mmCIF file of C-alpha atoms in Angstrom:
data_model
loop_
_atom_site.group_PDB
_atom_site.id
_atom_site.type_symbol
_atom_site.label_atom_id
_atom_site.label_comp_id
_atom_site.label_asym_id
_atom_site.label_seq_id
_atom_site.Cartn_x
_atom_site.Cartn_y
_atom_site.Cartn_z
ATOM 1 C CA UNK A 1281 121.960 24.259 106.093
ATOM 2 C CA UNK A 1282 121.089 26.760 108.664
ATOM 3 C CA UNK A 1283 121.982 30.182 106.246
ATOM 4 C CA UNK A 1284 118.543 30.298 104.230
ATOM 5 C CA UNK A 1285 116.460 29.911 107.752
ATOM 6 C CA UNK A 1286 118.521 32.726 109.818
ATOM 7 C CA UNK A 1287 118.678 34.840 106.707
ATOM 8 C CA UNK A 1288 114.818 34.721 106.698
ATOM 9 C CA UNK A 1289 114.339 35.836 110.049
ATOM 10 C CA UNK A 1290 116.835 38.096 109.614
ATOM 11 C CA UNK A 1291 114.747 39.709 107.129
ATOM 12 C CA UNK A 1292 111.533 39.818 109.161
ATOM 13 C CA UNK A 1293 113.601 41.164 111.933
ATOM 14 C CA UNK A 1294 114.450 44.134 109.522
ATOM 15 C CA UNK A 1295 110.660 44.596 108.198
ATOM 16 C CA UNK A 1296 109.613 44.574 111.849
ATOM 17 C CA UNK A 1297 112.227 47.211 112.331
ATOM 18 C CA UNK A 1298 111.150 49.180 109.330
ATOM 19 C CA UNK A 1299 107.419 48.945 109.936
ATOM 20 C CA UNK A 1300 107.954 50.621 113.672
ATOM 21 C CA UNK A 1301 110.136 53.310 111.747
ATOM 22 C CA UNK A 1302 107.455 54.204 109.827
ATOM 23 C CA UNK A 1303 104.978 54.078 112.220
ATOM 24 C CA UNK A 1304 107.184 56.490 114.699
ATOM 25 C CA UNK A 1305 107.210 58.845 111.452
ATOM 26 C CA UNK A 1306 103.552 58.984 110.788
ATOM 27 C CA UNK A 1307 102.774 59.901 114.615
ATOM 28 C CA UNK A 1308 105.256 62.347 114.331
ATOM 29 C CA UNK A 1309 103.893 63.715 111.419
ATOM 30 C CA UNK A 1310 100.412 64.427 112.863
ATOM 31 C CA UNK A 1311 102.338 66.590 115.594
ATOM 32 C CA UNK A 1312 99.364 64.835 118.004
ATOM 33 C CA UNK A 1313 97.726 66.667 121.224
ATOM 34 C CA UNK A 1314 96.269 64.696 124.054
ATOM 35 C CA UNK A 1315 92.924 65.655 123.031
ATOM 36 C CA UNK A 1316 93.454 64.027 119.520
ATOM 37 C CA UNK A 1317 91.538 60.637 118.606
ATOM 38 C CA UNK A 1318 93.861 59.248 115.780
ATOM 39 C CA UNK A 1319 91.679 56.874 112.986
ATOM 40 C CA UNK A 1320 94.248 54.311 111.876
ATOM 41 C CA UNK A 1321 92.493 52.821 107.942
ATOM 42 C CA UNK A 1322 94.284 49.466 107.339
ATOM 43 C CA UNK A 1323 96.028 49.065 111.084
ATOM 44 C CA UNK A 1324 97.712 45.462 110.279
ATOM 45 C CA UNK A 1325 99.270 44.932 113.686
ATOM 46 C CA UNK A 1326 98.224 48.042 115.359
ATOM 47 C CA UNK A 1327 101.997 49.649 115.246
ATOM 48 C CA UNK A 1328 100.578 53.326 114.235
ATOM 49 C CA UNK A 1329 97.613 53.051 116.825
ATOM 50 C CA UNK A 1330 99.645 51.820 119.525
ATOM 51 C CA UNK A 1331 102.033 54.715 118.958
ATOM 52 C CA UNK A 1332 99.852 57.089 118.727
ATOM 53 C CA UNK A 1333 98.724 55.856 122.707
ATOM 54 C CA UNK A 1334 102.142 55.969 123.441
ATOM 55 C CA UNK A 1335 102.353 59.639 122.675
ATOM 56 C CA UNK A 1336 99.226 60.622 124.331
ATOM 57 C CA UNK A 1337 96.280 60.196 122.013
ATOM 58 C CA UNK A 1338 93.409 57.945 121.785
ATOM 59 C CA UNK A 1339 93.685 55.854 119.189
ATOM 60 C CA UNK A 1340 91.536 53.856 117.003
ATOM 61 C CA UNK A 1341 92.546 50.930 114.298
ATOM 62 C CA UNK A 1342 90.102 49.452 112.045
ATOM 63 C CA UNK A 1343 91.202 46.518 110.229
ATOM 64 C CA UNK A 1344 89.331 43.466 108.231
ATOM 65 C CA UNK A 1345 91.625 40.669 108.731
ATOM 66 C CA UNK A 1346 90.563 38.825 112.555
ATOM 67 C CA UNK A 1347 93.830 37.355 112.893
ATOM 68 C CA UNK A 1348 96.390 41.051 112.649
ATOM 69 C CA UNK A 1349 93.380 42.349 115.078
ATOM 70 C CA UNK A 1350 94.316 40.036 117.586
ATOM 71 C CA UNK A 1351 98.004 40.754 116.887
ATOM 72 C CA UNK A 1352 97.213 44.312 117.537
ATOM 73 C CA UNK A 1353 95.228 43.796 120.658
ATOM 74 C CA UNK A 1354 98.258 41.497 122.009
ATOM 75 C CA UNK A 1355 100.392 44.610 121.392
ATOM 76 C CA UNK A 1356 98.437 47.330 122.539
ATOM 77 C CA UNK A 1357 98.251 45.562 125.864
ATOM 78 C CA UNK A 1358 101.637 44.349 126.061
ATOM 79 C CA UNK A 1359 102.851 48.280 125.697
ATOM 80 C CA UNK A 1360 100.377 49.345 128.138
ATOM 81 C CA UNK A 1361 98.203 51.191 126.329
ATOM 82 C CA UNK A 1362 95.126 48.988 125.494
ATOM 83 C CA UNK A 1363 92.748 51.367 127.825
ATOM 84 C CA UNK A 1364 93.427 54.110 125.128
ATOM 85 C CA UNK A 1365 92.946 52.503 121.805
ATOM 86 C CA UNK A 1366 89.862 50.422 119.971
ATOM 87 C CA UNK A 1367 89.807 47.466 117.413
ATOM 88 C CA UNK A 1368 87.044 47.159 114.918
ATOM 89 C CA UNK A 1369 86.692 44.619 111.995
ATOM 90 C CA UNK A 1370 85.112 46.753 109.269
ATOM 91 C CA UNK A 1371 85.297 47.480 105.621
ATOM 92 C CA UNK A 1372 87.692 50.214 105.722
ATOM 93 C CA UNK A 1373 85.614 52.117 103.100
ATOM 94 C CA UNK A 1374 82.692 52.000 105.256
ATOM 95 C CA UNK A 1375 83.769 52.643 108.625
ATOM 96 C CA UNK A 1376 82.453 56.003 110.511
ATOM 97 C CA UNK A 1377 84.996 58.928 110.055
ATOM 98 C CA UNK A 1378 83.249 61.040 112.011
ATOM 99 C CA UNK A 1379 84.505 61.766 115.373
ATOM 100 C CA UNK A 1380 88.777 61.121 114.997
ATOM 101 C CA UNK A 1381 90.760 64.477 114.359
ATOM 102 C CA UNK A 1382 93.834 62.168 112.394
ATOM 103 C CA UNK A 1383 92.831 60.157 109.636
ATOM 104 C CA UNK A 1384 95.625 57.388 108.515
ATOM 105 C CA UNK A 1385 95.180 55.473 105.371
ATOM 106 C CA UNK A 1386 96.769 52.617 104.606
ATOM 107 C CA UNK A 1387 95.108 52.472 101.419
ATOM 108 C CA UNK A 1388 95.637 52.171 97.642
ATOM 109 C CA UNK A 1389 94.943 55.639 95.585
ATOM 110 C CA UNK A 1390 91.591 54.095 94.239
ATOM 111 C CA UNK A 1391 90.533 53.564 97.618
ATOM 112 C CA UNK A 1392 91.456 56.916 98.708
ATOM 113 C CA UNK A 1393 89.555 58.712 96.348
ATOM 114 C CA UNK A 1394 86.451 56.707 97.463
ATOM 115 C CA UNK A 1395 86.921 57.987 100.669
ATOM 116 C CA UNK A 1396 87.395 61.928 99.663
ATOM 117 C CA UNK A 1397 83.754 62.542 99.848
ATOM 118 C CA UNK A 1398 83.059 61.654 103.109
ATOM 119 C CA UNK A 1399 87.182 63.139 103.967
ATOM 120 C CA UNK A 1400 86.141 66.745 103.200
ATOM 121 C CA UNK A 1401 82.951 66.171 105.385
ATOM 122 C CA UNK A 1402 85.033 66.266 108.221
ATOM 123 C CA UNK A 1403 85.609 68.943 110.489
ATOM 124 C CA UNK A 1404 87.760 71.911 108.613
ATOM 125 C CA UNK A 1405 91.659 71.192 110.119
ATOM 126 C CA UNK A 1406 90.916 67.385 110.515
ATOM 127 C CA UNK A 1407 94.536 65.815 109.240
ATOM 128 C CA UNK A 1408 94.638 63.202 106.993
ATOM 129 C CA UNK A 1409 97.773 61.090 106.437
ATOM 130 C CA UNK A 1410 98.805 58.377 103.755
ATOM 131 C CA UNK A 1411 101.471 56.531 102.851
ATOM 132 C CA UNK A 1412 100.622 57.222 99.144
ATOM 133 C CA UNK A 1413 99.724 60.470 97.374
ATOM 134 C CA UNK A 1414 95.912 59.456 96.393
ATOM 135 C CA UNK A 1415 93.910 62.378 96.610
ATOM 136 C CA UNK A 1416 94.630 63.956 93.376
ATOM 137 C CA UNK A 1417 93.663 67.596 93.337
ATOM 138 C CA UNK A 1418 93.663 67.940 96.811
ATOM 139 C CA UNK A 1419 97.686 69.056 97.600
ATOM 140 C CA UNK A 1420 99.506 67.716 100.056
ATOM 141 C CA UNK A 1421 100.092 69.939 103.239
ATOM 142 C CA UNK A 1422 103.270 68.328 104.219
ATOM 143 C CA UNK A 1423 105.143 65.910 102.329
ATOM 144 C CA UNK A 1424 107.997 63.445 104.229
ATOM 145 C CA UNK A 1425 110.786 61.095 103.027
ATOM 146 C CA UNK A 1426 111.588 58.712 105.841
ATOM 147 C CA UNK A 1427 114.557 56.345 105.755
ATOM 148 C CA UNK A 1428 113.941 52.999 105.970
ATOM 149 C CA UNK A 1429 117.452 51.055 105.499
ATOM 150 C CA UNK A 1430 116.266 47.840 107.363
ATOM 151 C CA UNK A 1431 113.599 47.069 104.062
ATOM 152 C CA UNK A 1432 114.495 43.979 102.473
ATOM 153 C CA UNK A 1433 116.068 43.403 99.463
ATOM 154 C CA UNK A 1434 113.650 44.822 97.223
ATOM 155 C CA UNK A 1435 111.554 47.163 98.711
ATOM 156 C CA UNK A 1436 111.978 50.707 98.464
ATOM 157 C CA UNK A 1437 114.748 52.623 101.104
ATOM 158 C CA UNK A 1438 112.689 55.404 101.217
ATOM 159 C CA UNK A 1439 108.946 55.898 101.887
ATOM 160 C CA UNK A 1440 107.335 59.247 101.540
ATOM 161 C CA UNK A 1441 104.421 60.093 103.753
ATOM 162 C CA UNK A 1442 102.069 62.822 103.153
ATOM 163 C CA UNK A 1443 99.677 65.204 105.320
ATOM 164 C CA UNK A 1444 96.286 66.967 104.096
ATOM 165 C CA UNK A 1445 94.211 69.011 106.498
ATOM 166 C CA UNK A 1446 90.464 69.089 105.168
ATOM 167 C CA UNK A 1447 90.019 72.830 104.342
ATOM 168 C CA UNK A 1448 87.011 74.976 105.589
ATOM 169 C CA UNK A 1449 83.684 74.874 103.312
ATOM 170 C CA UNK A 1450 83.473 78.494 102.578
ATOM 171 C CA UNK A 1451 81.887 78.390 99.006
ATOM 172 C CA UNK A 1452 79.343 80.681 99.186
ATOM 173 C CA UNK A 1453 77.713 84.148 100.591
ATOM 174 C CA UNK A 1454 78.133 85.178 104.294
ATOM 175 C CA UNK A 1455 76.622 87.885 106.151
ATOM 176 C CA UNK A 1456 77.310 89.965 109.109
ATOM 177 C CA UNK A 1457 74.913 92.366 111.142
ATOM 178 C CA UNK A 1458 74.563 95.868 109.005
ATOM 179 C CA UNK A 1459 74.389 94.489 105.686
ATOM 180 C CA UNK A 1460 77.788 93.374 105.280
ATOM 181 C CA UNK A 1461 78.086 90.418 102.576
ATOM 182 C CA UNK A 1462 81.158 87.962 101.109
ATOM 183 C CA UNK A 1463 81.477 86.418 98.766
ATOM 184 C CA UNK A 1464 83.380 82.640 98.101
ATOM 185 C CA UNK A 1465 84.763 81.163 95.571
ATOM 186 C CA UNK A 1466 86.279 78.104 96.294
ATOM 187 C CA UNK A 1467 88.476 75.565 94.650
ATOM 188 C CA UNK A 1468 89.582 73.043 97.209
ATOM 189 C CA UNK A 1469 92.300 75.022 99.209
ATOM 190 C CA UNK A 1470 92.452 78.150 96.908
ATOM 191 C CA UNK A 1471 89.284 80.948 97.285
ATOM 192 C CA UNK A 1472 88.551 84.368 95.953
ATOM 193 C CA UNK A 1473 86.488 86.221 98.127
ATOM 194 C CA UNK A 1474 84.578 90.020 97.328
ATOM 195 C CA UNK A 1475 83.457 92.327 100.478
ATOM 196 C CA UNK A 1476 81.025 94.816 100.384
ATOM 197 C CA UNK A 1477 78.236 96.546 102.118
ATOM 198 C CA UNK A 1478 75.305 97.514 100.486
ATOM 199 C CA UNK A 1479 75.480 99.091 97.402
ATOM 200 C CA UNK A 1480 79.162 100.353 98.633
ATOM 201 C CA UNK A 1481 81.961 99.175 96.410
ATOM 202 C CA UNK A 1482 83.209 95.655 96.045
ATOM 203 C CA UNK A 1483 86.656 94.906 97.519
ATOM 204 C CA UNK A 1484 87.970 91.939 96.240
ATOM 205 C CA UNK A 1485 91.215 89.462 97.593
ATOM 206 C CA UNK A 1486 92.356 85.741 97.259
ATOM 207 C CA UNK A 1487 93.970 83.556 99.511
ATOM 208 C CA UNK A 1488 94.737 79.853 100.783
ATOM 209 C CA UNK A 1489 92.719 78.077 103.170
ATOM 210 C CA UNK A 1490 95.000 76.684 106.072
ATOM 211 C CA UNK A 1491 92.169 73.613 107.720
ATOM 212 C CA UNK A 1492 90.156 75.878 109.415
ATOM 213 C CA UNK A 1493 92.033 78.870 109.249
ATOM 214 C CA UNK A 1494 91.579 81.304 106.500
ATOM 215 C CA UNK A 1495 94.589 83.666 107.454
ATOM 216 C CA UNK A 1496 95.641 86.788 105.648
ATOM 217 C CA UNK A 1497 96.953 86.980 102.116
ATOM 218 C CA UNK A 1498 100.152 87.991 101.062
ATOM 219 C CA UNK A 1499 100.214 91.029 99.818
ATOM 220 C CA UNK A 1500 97.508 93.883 98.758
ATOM 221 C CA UNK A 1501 95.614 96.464 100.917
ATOM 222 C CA UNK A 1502 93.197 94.021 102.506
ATOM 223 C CA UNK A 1503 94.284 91.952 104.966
ATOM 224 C CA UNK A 1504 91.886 89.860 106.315
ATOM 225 C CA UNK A 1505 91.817 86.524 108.573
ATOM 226 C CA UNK A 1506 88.884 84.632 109.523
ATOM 227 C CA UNK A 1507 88.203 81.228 111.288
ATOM 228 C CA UNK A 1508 85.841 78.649 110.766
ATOM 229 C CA UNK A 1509 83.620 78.137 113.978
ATOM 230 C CA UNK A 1510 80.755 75.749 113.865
ATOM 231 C CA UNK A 1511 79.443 76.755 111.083
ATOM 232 C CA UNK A 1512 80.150 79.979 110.397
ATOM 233 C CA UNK A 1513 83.241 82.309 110.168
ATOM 234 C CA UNK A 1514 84.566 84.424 112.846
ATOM 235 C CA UNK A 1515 86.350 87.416 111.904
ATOM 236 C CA UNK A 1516 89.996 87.274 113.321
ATOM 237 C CA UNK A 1517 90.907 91.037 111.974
ATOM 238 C CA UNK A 1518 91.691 92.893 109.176
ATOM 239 C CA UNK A 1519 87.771 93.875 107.329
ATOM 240 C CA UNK A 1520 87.004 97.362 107.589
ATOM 241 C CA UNK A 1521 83.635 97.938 109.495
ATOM 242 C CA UNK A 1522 83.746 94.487 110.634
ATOM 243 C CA UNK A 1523 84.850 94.689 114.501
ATOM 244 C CA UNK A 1524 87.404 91.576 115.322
ATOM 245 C CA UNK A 1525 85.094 88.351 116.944
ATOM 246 C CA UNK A 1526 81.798 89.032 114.322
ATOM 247 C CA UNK A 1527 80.582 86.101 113.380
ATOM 248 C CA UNK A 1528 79.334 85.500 109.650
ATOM 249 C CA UNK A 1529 76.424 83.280 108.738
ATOM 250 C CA UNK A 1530 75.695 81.502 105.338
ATOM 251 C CA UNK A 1531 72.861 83.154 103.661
ATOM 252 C CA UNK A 1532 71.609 82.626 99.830
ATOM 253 C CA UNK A 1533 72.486 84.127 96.865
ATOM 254 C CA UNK A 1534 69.538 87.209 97.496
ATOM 255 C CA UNK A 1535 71.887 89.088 99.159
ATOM 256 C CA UNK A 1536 71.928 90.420 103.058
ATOM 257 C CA UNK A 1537 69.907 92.732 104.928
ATOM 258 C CA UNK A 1538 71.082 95.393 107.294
#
């Protein structure tokens, strides 16, 4: 009479241990600094946010459901860390994004790509992580299987989480002092880029964006790297003419004075 009620709680022991697995894996994942602020999307009992305190960060967990808020308050307080994390009821798709350097989604892939918009508004390097790959021409920096042996009967063993940093807006014409001008093309993380100065000729290279980083390219003469600094890109090295620490500002289409 007593086997169906201990198997049960059996089972939720195992889902409890399963859903602290995870969350352990998804801090790990963002590889997060002190100075991080961590934006948990969908933060049930809080096990992700109060992890993330646990390891340093601030964390934030917005949820819609009253009753796993105050679930994740009780926790956050009884680990110690409820002076470093937040608790908002809002519609996930219409909280603020602005301000957290992690993104976590606990979302559904139609819900994601609702959110991409306002995702690649975010500062160039933000990191995004989900337990589902929903952001469909966007790939996946990182992609994790984590083993989760104490699922239930019926859920899946393994659970694959995956990492996006939001790449650097560069699409475009830049210009630097002495009538330097390039040139972006830019498909999400993938760019082709022309230099020149002037009526000189055109030198012309493609690369990968790395967040804010656009570092140099593998292979061919030109090697440059540039950064994305407020706004506009900082030459690293690596452009002829172009002394390391220029900065390059947006300009339109009509070209760029010396």
């Amino acid at each position: 009479m007593w086997a169906q009620p201990r198997a049960a709680e059996a089972g939720a022991a195992a889902s409890l241990v399963a859903a602290e697995r995870l969350a352990q894996a998804v801090v790990r994942l963002a590889a997060l600094r002190t100075d991080d602020h961590l934006l948990d999307l969908g933060t049930a009992e809080g096990r992700v946010v109060v992890a993330a305190a646990l390891a340093g960060a601030r964390a934030t967990g917005v949820e819609t459901e009253p009753e796993l808020l105050n679930r994740a308050r009780q926790r956050a307080a009884q680990a110690g860390v409820a002076d470093r994390v937040a608790f908002r009821e809002e519609d996930l798709l219409r909280t603020r994004l602005s301000g957290a350097s992690v993104i976590v989604m606990h979302l559904p892939p139609e819900s994601q790509q609702q959110l991409r918009p306002a995702l690649l508004r975010l500062a160039p390097g933000t990191r995004v992580i989900s337990e589902t790959d929903g952001l469909p021409g966007w790939p996946a920096e990182q992609t994790q299987a984590v083993e989760l042996p104490d699922r239930s009967p019926g859920r899946l063993r393994t659970q694959r989480i995956h990492l996006w940093r939001v790449p650097a807006p560069v699409e475009g014409n830049w210009c630097a002092p002495g009538g330097f001008q390039l040139s972006f093309r830019q498909s999400m993380l993938e760019y082709r880029a022309t230099f020149a100065r002037g009526g000189g000729t055109p030198v012309q290279w493609r690369g990968r964006i790395d967040g804010a980083s656009l570092p140099p390219p593998v292979g061919g003469a030109l090697r440059p790297w540039l950064i994305w600094s407020d706004g506009q890109l900082l030459v690293r090295r690596g452009i002829p003419g172009l002394p390391d620490g220029v900065r390059l500002s947006r300009r339109p289409a009509a070209g760029c004075q010396g």
